[in-house]
Short mmCIF file of C-alpha atoms in Angstrom, two decimals:
data_model
loop_
_atom_site.label_atom_id
_atom_site.label_comp_id
_atom_site.label_asym_id
_atom_site.label_seq_id
_atom_site.Cartn_x
_atom_site.Cartn_y
_atom_site.Cartn_z
CA MET A 1 15.81 1.63 8.95
CA ASP A 2 13.55 -0.98 10.52
CA GLU A 3 13.20 -0.40 14.28
CA GLU A 4 13.62 -4.08 15.08
CA ILE A 5 16.95 -4.17 13.21
CA ILE A 6 18.19 -1.10 15.11
CA LYS A 7 17.03 -2.53 18.43
CA ASN A 8 18.86 -5.81 17.78
CA TYR A 9 22.00 -3.89 16.78
CA ILE A 10 21.90 -1.81 19.97
CA LEU A 11 21.33 -4.89 22.15
CA LYS A 12 24.26 -6.66 20.47
CA THR A 13 26.41 -3.55 20.98
CA ILE A 14 25.46 -3.42 24.67
CA GLU A 15 26.37 -7.10 24.97
CA ASN A 16 29.76 -6.69 23.24
CA THR A 17 30.90 -3.41 24.83
CA PRO A 18 32.15 -4.91 28.16
CA HIS A 19 34.49 -7.24 26.25
CA LEU A 20 35.66 -4.36 24.05
CA VAL A 21 36.35 -2.19 27.09
CA LYS A 22 38.23 -4.93 28.93
CA ASN A 23 40.54 -5.56 25.97
CA ARG A 24 41.28 -1.84 25.61
CA ILE A 25 41.92 -0.68 29.18
CA PHE A 26 43.54 -3.77 30.72
CA LYS A 27 47.02 -5.06 29.92
CA HIS A 28 48.25 -8.31 31.47
CA GLY A 29 45.34 -8.19 33.90
CA LYS A 30 46.22 -4.70 35.13
CA GLU A 31 44.15 -1.62 34.39
CA LEU A 32 45.92 1.12 32.45
CA ASN A 33 46.63 4.33 34.30
CA LYS A 34 44.38 7.28 33.63
CA ARG A 35 45.37 10.64 32.25
CA ASN A 36 44.33 13.99 33.71
CA ASP A 37 41.52 14.50 31.20
CA TYR A 38 39.77 11.38 32.49
CA TYR A 39 39.43 13.03 35.91
CA ARG A 40 38.32 16.31 34.30
CA ILE A 41 35.35 14.51 32.71
CA LYS A 42 34.68 12.15 35.63
CA LYS A 43 33.83 15.06 37.93
CA TYR A 44 30.85 15.94 35.71
CA ILE A 45 29.60 12.34 35.88
CA ASP A 46 29.95 12.34 39.68
CA LYS A 47 28.03 15.60 39.89
CA PHE A 48 25.31 14.22 37.60
CA LEU A 49 24.92 11.02 39.62
CA LYS A 50 24.77 12.92 42.89
CA GLU A 51 22.10 15.34 41.70
CA TYR A 52 21.03 15.71 38.07
CA SER A 53 22.60 18.90 36.71
CA ASP A 54 22.65 20.84 33.47
CA ASP A 55 26.27 19.78 32.89
CA LYS A 56 25.18 16.55 31.20
CA PHE A 57 26.40 17.04 27.62
CA ILE A 58 30.18 16.92 27.09
CA ILE A 59 31.92 17.34 23.73
CA MET A 60 35.49 16.00 23.54
CA PRO A 61 37.31 17.06 20.35
CA GLY A 62 40.94 16.13 19.85
CA LEU A 63 43.57 14.91 17.42
CA ARG A 64 43.35 11.35 16.18
CA GLY A 65 45.32 9.01 18.44
CA VAL A 66 45.25 11.35 21.42
CA GLY A 67 43.26 8.89 23.58
CA LYS A 68 39.61 10.00 23.42
CA THR A 69 38.19 6.49 22.99
CA THR A 70 40.29 5.11 25.85
CA ILE A 71 38.89 7.81 28.15
CA LEU A 72 35.35 6.79 27.13
CA TYR A 73 36.12 3.14 27.91
CA GLN A 74 37.61 4.05 31.28
CA LEU A 75 34.54 6.12 32.16
CA TYR A 76 32.33 3.20 31.09
CA ASN A 77 34.28 0.87 33.39
CA TYR A 78 34.07 3.42 36.22
CA LEU A 79 30.27 3.53 35.96
CA ILE A 80 29.97 -0.25 35.91
CA THR A 81 32.41 -1.04 38.72
CA GLU A 82 32.12 1.96 41.05
CA HIS A 83 28.45 2.95 40.67
CA ASN A 84 26.88 -0.41 39.79
CA ILE A 85 25.37 1.02 36.61
CA LYS A 86 23.97 -1.86 34.56
CA TYR A 87 25.27 -2.63 31.08
CA ASN A 88 21.96 -1.76 29.44
CA GLN A 89 22.07 1.74 30.95
CA ILE A 90 25.09 2.71 28.80
CA LEU A 91 25.10 2.95 25.02
CA TYR A 92 28.53 3.19 23.40
CA LEU A 93 28.29 3.82 19.66
CA ASN A 94 31.23 4.24 17.30
CA LEU A 95 29.97 5.91 14.13
CA ASP A 96 32.98 4.59 12.21
CA ARG A 97 31.49 1.11 12.63
CA LEU A 98 28.07 2.31 11.50
CA LYS A 99 29.17 4.15 8.35
CA ASP A 100 28.60 1.09 6.11
CA LYS A 101 24.91 1.10 7.01
CA GLY A 102 24.28 4.27 4.99
CA ASN A 103 22.56 7.32 6.43
CA ILE A 104 22.24 6.80 10.17
CA ASP A 105 19.24 8.27 11.96
CA LEU A 106 20.84 8.97 15.32
CA GLN A 107 17.56 10.17 16.78
CA GLN A 108 16.02 6.79 16.05
CA TYR A 109 18.95 4.95 17.66
CA PHE A 110 18.83 7.13 20.77
CA ASP A 111 15.03 6.95 21.09
CA ILE A 112 15.09 3.15 20.92
CA PHE A 113 17.86 3.00 23.53
CA VAL A 114 16.22 5.50 25.90
CA LYS A 115 12.48 4.96 25.43
CA ASP A 116 12.28 1.32 24.37
CA ILE A 117 15.18 -0.73 25.73
CA ASN A 118 15.29 1.41 28.88
CA GLU A 119 11.63 2.44 29.07
CA GLU A 120 11.43 1.83 32.82
CA TYR A 121 14.54 3.93 33.48
CA TYR A 122 13.22 6.66 31.19
CA LEU A 123 9.84 6.84 32.93
CA ASP A 124 11.40 6.69 36.41
CA ASN A 125 14.13 9.22 35.57
CA LYS A 126 16.95 6.82 36.42
CA PRO A 127 20.38 7.59 34.94
CA LEU A 128 21.24 6.62 31.36
CA PHE A 129 24.46 7.28 29.45
CA ILE A 130 25.20 7.77 25.75
CA PHE A 131 28.83 7.73 24.60
CA LEU A 132 29.16 8.62 20.91
CA ASP A 133 32.56 8.15 19.24
CA GLU A 134 33.68 9.62 15.87
CA THR A 135 30.81 12.11 16.07
CA GLN A 136 32.09 14.10 13.08
CA LEU A 137 30.83 11.33 10.77
CA SER A 138 27.24 12.42 11.45
CA THR A 139 25.67 15.58 10.05
CA ALA A 140 22.84 15.60 12.61
CA TRP A 141 24.67 14.92 15.87
CA GLY A 142 24.20 18.48 17.14
CA ILE A 143 20.43 18.66 16.74
CA VAL A 144 20.02 15.11 18.11
CA GLY A 145 22.13 15.95 21.16
CA LYS A 146 20.09 19.12 21.67
CA ILE A 147 16.79 17.19 21.54
CA ILE A 148 17.95 14.57 24.05
CA TYR A 149 19.33 17.30 26.30
CA ASP A 150 16.08 19.31 26.21
CA GLU A 151 13.65 16.38 26.51
CA THR A 152 15.32 14.40 29.31
CA ILE A 153 16.90 15.12 32.66
CA ASN A 154 18.38 11.66 33.24
CA VAL A 155 20.56 11.17 30.13
CA PHE A 156 24.26 12.05 30.31
CA MET A 157 26.02 12.32 26.93
CA ILE A 158 29.67 12.41 25.84
CA PHE A 159 30.39 12.97 22.14
CA THR A 160 33.97 12.68 20.82
CA GLY A 161 35.47 13.43 17.43
CA SER A 162 38.63 14.33 15.56
CA ASN A 163 37.19 17.26 13.61
CA ALA A 164 37.48 20.04 16.18
CA LEU A 165 35.96 22.64 13.88
CA LYS A 166 32.80 20.62 13.37
CA LEU A 167 32.43 19.77 17.05
CA THR A 168 33.07 23.24 18.44
CA ASN A 169 31.16 25.31 15.85
CA ASP A 170 27.85 23.43 15.87
CA ASN A 171 25.01 25.91 16.46
CA ASP A 172 22.59 23.33 17.90
CA SER A 173 24.90 22.09 20.67
CA ARG A 174 26.85 25.26 21.41
CA ARG A 175 24.61 26.64 24.17
CA ARG A 176 24.06 23.28 25.87
CA ALA A 177 27.31 21.35 25.66
CA LEU A 178 30.56 21.77 27.57
CA ILE A 179 33.58 21.54 25.26
CA ARG A 180 36.58 19.84 26.80
CA GLU A 181 39.41 19.33 24.32
CA ILE A 182 41.63 16.27 24.74
CA ASN A 183 45.23 17.27 24.12
CA PRO A 184 48.60 15.54 23.72
CA ILE A 185 50.10 14.45 27.03
CA ASN A 186 52.89 16.20 28.95
CA PHE A 187 55.97 14.47 30.39
CA SER A 188 54.41 13.81 33.79
CA GLU A 189 51.38 12.14 32.17
CA TYR A 190 53.78 10.13 30.01
CA LEU A 191 55.58 8.89 33.14
CA THR A 192 52.24 8.15 34.79
CA LEU A 193 50.84 6.17 31.85
CA LYS A 194 54.04 4.34 30.92
CA HIS A 195 55.81 3.90 34.27
CA PHE A 196 52.88 4.18 36.73
CA GLN A 197 54.35 7.18 38.54
CA LYS A 198 52.11 9.57 40.44
CA PHE A 199 52.18 13.37 40.41
CA PRO A 200 50.11 16.01 42.25
CA ASP A 201 46.95 17.50 40.74
CA ASN A 202 48.01 21.15 41.02
CA LEU A 203 50.79 21.22 38.42
CA GLN A 204 49.05 23.82 36.30
CA GLU A 205 48.66 26.12 39.30
CA MET A 206 52.40 25.87 39.98
CA LEU A 207 53.19 26.72 36.36
CA ILE A 208 50.86 29.71 36.40
CA GLN A 209 52.54 30.99 39.57
CA LEU A 210 55.92 30.71 37.88
CA LEU A 211 54.88 32.32 34.60
CA LEU A 212 52.58 35.09 35.77
CA GLN A 213 54.02 35.88 39.21
CA GLY A 214 57.64 34.75 39.04
CA ASN A 215 56.97 32.60 42.12
CA ILE A 216 59.24 29.53 42.02
CA ILE A 217 58.80 28.29 45.61
CA GLU A 218 56.20 25.56 45.01
CA MET A 219 57.78 24.53 41.73
CA LYS A 220 61.19 24.10 43.40
CA LYS A 221 59.65 21.90 46.13
CA PHE A 222 57.95 19.77 43.49
CA GLU A 223 61.11 19.53 41.38
CA LYS A 224 63.16 18.40 44.37
CA GLU A 225 60.60 15.73 45.25
CA VAL A 226 60.53 14.44 41.67
CA GLN A 227 64.30 14.37 41.26
CA TYR A 228 64.86 12.60 44.60
CA ASN A 229 62.03 10.09 44.19
CA GLN A 230 60.33 9.53 40.82
CA PHE A 231 63.43 10.00 38.67
CA ILE A 232 65.52 7.72 40.87
CA GLU A 233 62.86 4.98 40.56
CA LEU A 234 63.16 5.01 36.77
CA LYS A 235 65.19 2.16 35.33
CA TYR A 236 66.29 4.41 32.50
CA SER A 237 68.19 7.65 32.10
CA VAL A 238 65.75 10.53 32.61
CA LYS A 239 67.31 12.38 29.69
CA LYS A 240 66.93 9.36 27.37
CA GLU A 241 63.35 8.84 28.54
CA TRP A 242 62.62 12.53 27.86
CA GLU A 243 64.05 12.17 24.34
CA LYS A 244 61.69 9.23 23.75
CA TYR A 245 58.82 11.31 25.09
CA ILE A 246 59.46 14.40 22.98
CA GLN A 247 59.54 12.25 19.83
CA THR A 248 57.01 9.49 20.45
CA GLY A 249 55.27 10.12 23.78
CA GLY A 250 52.68 12.78 23.04
CA PHE A 251 50.02 10.22 22.03
CA PRO A 252 48.98 7.36 24.34
CA LEU A 253 48.59 5.40 21.09
CA THR A 254 52.37 5.10 20.66
CA LEU A 255 53.63 4.89 24.25
CA GLN A 256 54.94 1.35 23.79
CA SER A 257 56.06 1.77 20.17
CA ASP A 258 59.60 2.11 18.88
CA LEU A 259 60.57 5.21 16.89
CA ILE A 260 59.84 3.76 13.45
CA GLU A 261 56.42 2.38 14.38
CA ALA A 262 55.50 5.55 16.30
CA ASN A 263 56.41 7.74 13.34
CA GLU A 264 54.35 5.59 10.97
CA ARG A 265 51.28 5.66 13.20
CA THR A 266 51.64 9.41 13.77
CA LEU A 267 51.95 10.11 10.04
CA ASP A 268 48.91 7.88 9.41
CA ALA A 269 46.94 10.02 11.88
CA LYS A 270 48.08 13.19 10.08
CA ASP A 271 47.01 11.76 6.69
CA LEU A 272 43.58 10.80 8.05
CA ILE A 273 43.04 14.35 9.30
CA ILE A 274 43.90 15.75 5.88
CA GLU A 275 41.90 13.14 3.94
CA LYS A 276 38.83 12.87 6.17
CA ASP A 277 38.56 16.00 8.31
CA LEU A 278 39.67 18.84 6.03
CA PRO A 279 37.13 17.99 3.26
CA GLN A 280 34.36 18.54 5.80
CA ILE A 281 35.40 22.17 6.14
CA THR A 282 33.28 24.27 3.81
CA SER A 283 34.64 26.30 0.89
CA ILE A 284 37.98 24.52 0.65
CA THR A 285 38.75 22.82 -2.67
CA SER A 286 40.36 19.42 -3.18
CA LYS A 287 43.28 21.12 -4.95
CA THR A 288 43.92 23.25 -1.86
CA ILE A 289 43.61 20.26 0.46
CA GLU A 290 46.31 18.42 -1.51
CA LYS A 291 48.71 21.24 -0.66
CA ALA A 292 48.30 20.49 3.06
CA TYR A 293 50.96 17.76 2.78
CA PRO A 294 53.83 19.98 1.53
CA LEU A 295 52.69 22.87 3.72
CA LEU A 296 52.89 20.75 6.89
CA ASP A 297 56.33 19.59 5.77
CA ILE A 298 57.49 23.19 5.42
CA ILE A 299 56.23 24.07 8.92
CA ALA A 300 57.85 20.96 10.43
CA LEU A 301 61.24 21.28 8.72
CA GLN A 302 61.88 24.95 9.29
CA LYS A 303 63.11 26.45 12.52
CA PRO A 304 60.18 28.15 14.25
CA GLY A 305 59.59 31.48 12.58
CA THR A 306 57.21 33.49 10.48
CA LEU A 307 55.91 32.12 7.20
CA SER A 308 55.66 34.44 4.23
CA GLU A 309 52.37 34.03 2.39
CA ASP A 310 54.06 35.21 -0.82
CA LYS A 311 56.78 32.57 -0.59
CA LEU A 312 54.29 29.85 0.36
CA SER A 313 52.07 30.85 -2.56
CA ASN A 314 54.97 30.47 -4.99
CA LYS A 315 56.29 27.29 -3.44
CA LEU A 316 52.88 25.57 -3.28
CA ASP A 317 51.67 27.02 -6.59
CA ILE A 318 48.39 28.29 -5.15
CA SER A 319 47.03 31.78 -4.52
CA LYS A 320 47.71 33.69 -1.30
CA THR A 321 43.99 33.43 -0.57
CA SER A 322 44.26 29.64 -0.77
CA VAL A 323 47.35 29.70 1.47
CA ARG A 324 45.44 31.67 4.12
CA GLN A 325 42.45 29.37 3.72
CA LEU A 326 44.59 26.27 4.17
CA LEU A 327 46.45 27.64 7.20
CA LYS A 328 43.09 28.50 8.78
CA ALA A 329 41.70 25.02 8.07
CA LEU A 330 44.77 23.29 9.53
CA THR A 331 44.50 25.52 12.60
CA GLN A 332 40.82 24.68 13.04
CA SER A 333 41.64 20.97 12.73
CA LEU A 334 44.07 21.16 15.69
CA ILE A 335 47.15 20.21 13.67
CA ILE A 336 48.79 23.61 14.03
CA PHE A 337 48.20 26.84 15.92
CA GLN A 338 49.45 30.37 15.42
CA ILE A 339 51.13 33.00 17.57
CA GLU A 340 51.04 36.66 16.57
CA GLU A 341 53.88 39.12 16.96
CA TYR A 342 53.91 41.50 19.90
CA GLY A 343 52.60 45.01 19.43
CA SER A 344 49.48 47.14 19.71
CA PRO A 345 46.54 45.99 17.55
CA SER A 346 46.99 49.02 15.30
CA LYS A 347 50.73 48.49 14.78
CA ARG A 348 50.72 44.69 14.76
CA ASN A 349 51.28 43.12 11.35
CA LYS A 350 48.21 40.90 11.00
CA LYS A 351 49.96 38.77 8.39
CA SER A 352 52.97 38.15 10.64
CA LYS A 353 52.41 34.89 12.52
CA GLU A 354 54.47 31.97 13.70
CA TYR A 355 53.03 28.47 13.37
CA TYR A 356 53.60 25.56 15.71
CA TYR A 357 52.33 22.00 15.85
CA TRP A 358 49.64 21.15 18.38
CA SER A 359 51.47 17.84 18.80
CA THR A 360 55.26 18.04 19.05
CA GLN A 361 55.24 14.32 18.25
CA MET A 362 53.64 15.04 14.88
CA LYS A 363 56.25 17.70 14.09
CA SER A 364 58.96 15.20 15.06
CA ALA A 365 57.50 12.43 12.86
CA ILE A 366 57.36 14.67 9.78
CA PHE A 367 60.79 16.09 10.62
CA GLN A 368 62.35 12.62 10.79
CA ASN A 369 60.44 11.21 7.81
CA ASP A 370 61.57 14.01 5.52
CA GLY A 371 65.23 13.93 6.48
CA GLY A 372 65.26 16.98 8.72
CA SER A 373 67.09 15.02 11.40
CA THR A 374 70.03 14.03 9.18
CA THR A 375 71.51 17.52 8.81
CA ARG A 376 71.22 18.71 12.42
CA SER A 377 72.83 17.76 15.72
CA VAL A 378 70.90 16.01 18.50
CA ASN A 379 70.92 19.20 20.57
CA GLU A 380 69.57 21.24 17.67
CA ILE A 381 66.78 18.73 17.00
CA ASN A 382 65.81 18.55 20.67
CA GLY A 383 65.94 22.35 20.90
CA ILE A 384 63.55 22.74 17.95
CA LEU A 385 61.15 20.19 19.43
CA LEU A 386 61.42 21.78 22.88
CA GLU A 387 60.52 25.21 21.48
CA ASN A 388 57.44 23.69 19.81
CA TYR A 389 56.49 22.00 23.09
CA VAL A 390 56.85 25.23 25.09
CA ALA A 391 54.68 27.05 22.54
CA TYR A 392 52.05 24.30 22.80
CA SER A 393 52.21 24.24 26.59
CA LEU A 394 51.74 28.01 26.88
CA TYR A 395 48.95 27.97 24.31
CA ARG A 396 47.16 25.11 26.05
CA LEU A 397 47.51 26.85 29.42
CA LYS A 398 46.03 30.02 27.93
CA ILE A 399 43.00 28.18 26.53
CA GLU A 400 42.35 26.15 29.69
CA ASN A 401 42.51 29.20 31.95
CA ASN A 402 40.00 31.50 30.26
CA TYR A 403 42.47 33.67 28.37
CA LYS A 404 44.14 35.23 31.42
CA PHE A 405 47.15 36.15 29.26
CA ASN A 406 48.24 36.42 25.64
CA ILE A 407 51.23 34.84 23.90
CA HIS A 408 53.30 36.62 21.26
CA PHE A 409 56.62 36.26 19.53
CA ASP A 410 59.28 38.93 19.78
CA SER A 411 59.88 40.32 16.26
CA ARG A 412 62.91 42.40 17.26
CA VAL A 413 66.24 41.36 15.75
CA GLY A 414 67.72 38.96 18.29
CA GLY A 415 64.45 38.86 20.21
CA VAL A 416 63.42 36.12 22.62
CA ASP A 417 61.24 33.20 21.60
CA PHE A 418 58.03 34.18 23.42
CA LEU A 419 56.43 37.07 25.23
CA ILE A 420 53.56 36.63 27.68
CA LYS A 421 51.35 39.65 28.23
CA THR A 422 49.07 39.57 31.27
CA LEU A 423 45.73 41.35 31.63
CA THR A 424 47.50 44.04 33.68
CA GLY A 425 49.95 44.71 30.84
CA LYS A 426 52.95 42.96 32.42
CA ILE A 427 55.38 41.47 29.86
CA ILE A 428 57.27 38.25 30.66
CA PRO A 429 59.99 37.29 28.14
CA ILE A 430 60.75 33.58 27.66
CA GLU A 431 63.80 32.11 25.94
CA VAL A 432 64.04 28.41 25.02
CA GLY A 433 66.97 26.29 23.93
CA ILE A 434 69.24 23.30 24.41
CA GLY A 435 72.99 23.74 24.08
CA LYS A 436 75.02 26.90 24.50
CA LYS A 437 72.75 29.78 25.53
CA ASN A 438 74.02 33.11 26.85
CA LYS A 439 72.08 35.70 28.83
CA ARG A 440 72.21 38.42 26.19
CA GLN A 441 68.78 37.88 24.64
CA ILE A 442 66.83 37.52 27.87
CA ILE A 443 68.59 40.52 29.48
CA SER A 444 67.90 42.61 26.38
CA ALA A 445 64.20 41.66 26.46
CA ILE A 446 63.88 42.33 30.21
CA ASN A 447 65.36 45.81 29.74
CA TYR A 448 63.47 46.62 26.53
CA TYR A 449 60.04 45.59 27.85
CA LYS A 450 60.76 46.83 31.41
CA SER A 451 59.94 43.36 32.73
CA GLU A 452 60.12 42.37 36.39
CA TYR A 453 61.74 39.07 35.38
CA GLY A 454 62.40 36.77 32.43
CA ILE A 455 62.42 32.98 32.10
CA VAL A 456 64.99 30.74 30.40
CA ILE A 457 63.94 27.14 29.70
CA SER A 458 67.06 25.17 28.82
CA ASN A 459 69.68 22.65 29.95
CA SER A 460 71.90 25.33 31.48
CA THR A 461 70.91 24.27 35.03
CA SER A 462 69.83 21.00 36.64
CA GLN A 463 67.44 22.73 39.07
CA ILE A 464 65.24 25.81 39.07
CA THR A 465 67.35 28.80 40.02
CA GLN A 466 67.04 32.57 39.98
CA ASP A 467 69.87 34.95 39.15
CA GLY A 468 68.69 38.52 39.58
CA LYS A 469 65.79 39.02 37.22
CA ILE A 470 66.40 35.75 35.32
CA ILE A 471 64.61 32.53 36.31
CA TYR A 472 66.25 29.38 34.92
CA VAL A 473 64.02 26.32 34.48
CA PRO A 474 65.49 22.96 33.35
CA TYR A 475 63.72 21.81 30.19
CA ILE A 476 62.84 18.43 31.71
CA THR A 477 61.21 20.14 34.68
CA PHE A 478 59.15 22.43 32.45
CA THR A 479 57.74 19.58 30.35
CA LEU A 480 56.33 17.92 33.48
CA PHE A 481 53.70 20.68 33.66
#
């Protein structure tokens, strides 16, 4: 493409971006609250501005609608307002807007921005920023990011995209970029974004202390503070607000939507992942991709449990190889994730896995759309969604803390929902549910696995309590973490 045309496009983009950002991150003249991931990325920018560092290439994969673009806009605004970075020092490109221009030479765009429009900054090693949205639409983003990273010390890059597989498995960027996944929000983030409530930064540390050490002291202090302050300030019933959250509050995109609109937008995001992201995964046929729709329905409508490849093969009318291929692709696309059964590697059934949704909101939308909510009680529905959330929360915690523990399901008859195994071999059983729950399952698991303690996440108590070896955590409290 002609360099003059590209230069004019970039200049026009630089001119329009402040207006775009203002419309996205301000409502009624007030700036939207920021989620935890914003601060996770901001610290790398602060470090870079203080003293140029190697941590200058961030990749942010995440589900569609999870808020990646909003975080980019908020970081853009932070640079402009807090660090007096000039508009021309930041290039925000959305590849979805560029797709109609044919094959895009990203290297040419970046070179013109860095070495032409900002030639003085480039020569004087003054900071420049490149924010690239919908990165998965480019085939060359990895090599281009690598070249910019290697040839400059003053360019900070953030690339986002909805195809996690493509963004995390790129050979060119793997050794240079930091991968920071953007995940669905928890209940405390929901209350922060929607009701402007504030929570401490060390929530994950409290949860780790509870799970891995059985230490409930800090969590009880936090719970008391929340119940006596934040929850009282709410104009709504905390339970009703939680029910809204578990169904429609996982994506910032739908925070202000009613149930019908939220379900439609969530299902649209799911369809886009299947239609646009899965075809980019190699060696998966269009016939197999079409089966993603009924397969996701099956996972959403069933109670959490193992899926038989033989039954899925018959039900979907595809081979078992195609079933495995599709489950792997959906896992790599961050729609679902798997948990293996507990046991030694030699005894563990490699085919025995339980599948959960990365976004409980997506499971809820499919569940409601396909009539799963019409045959079950409110408690049963909330219990199914809560179990999915707990699985997601544990899985996310595991990933974000360098695999300090493993998560399994208990395949014994009458077993508990989850088992955590620490690096020292300690087993922590976890039972989840809303409604009538007795102590039989958790006591059985504690005795069978010789556990120091077990955890029950339910509505059986209104505050964190401990009865012997059993720690009871209210489900609303747990989802704050």
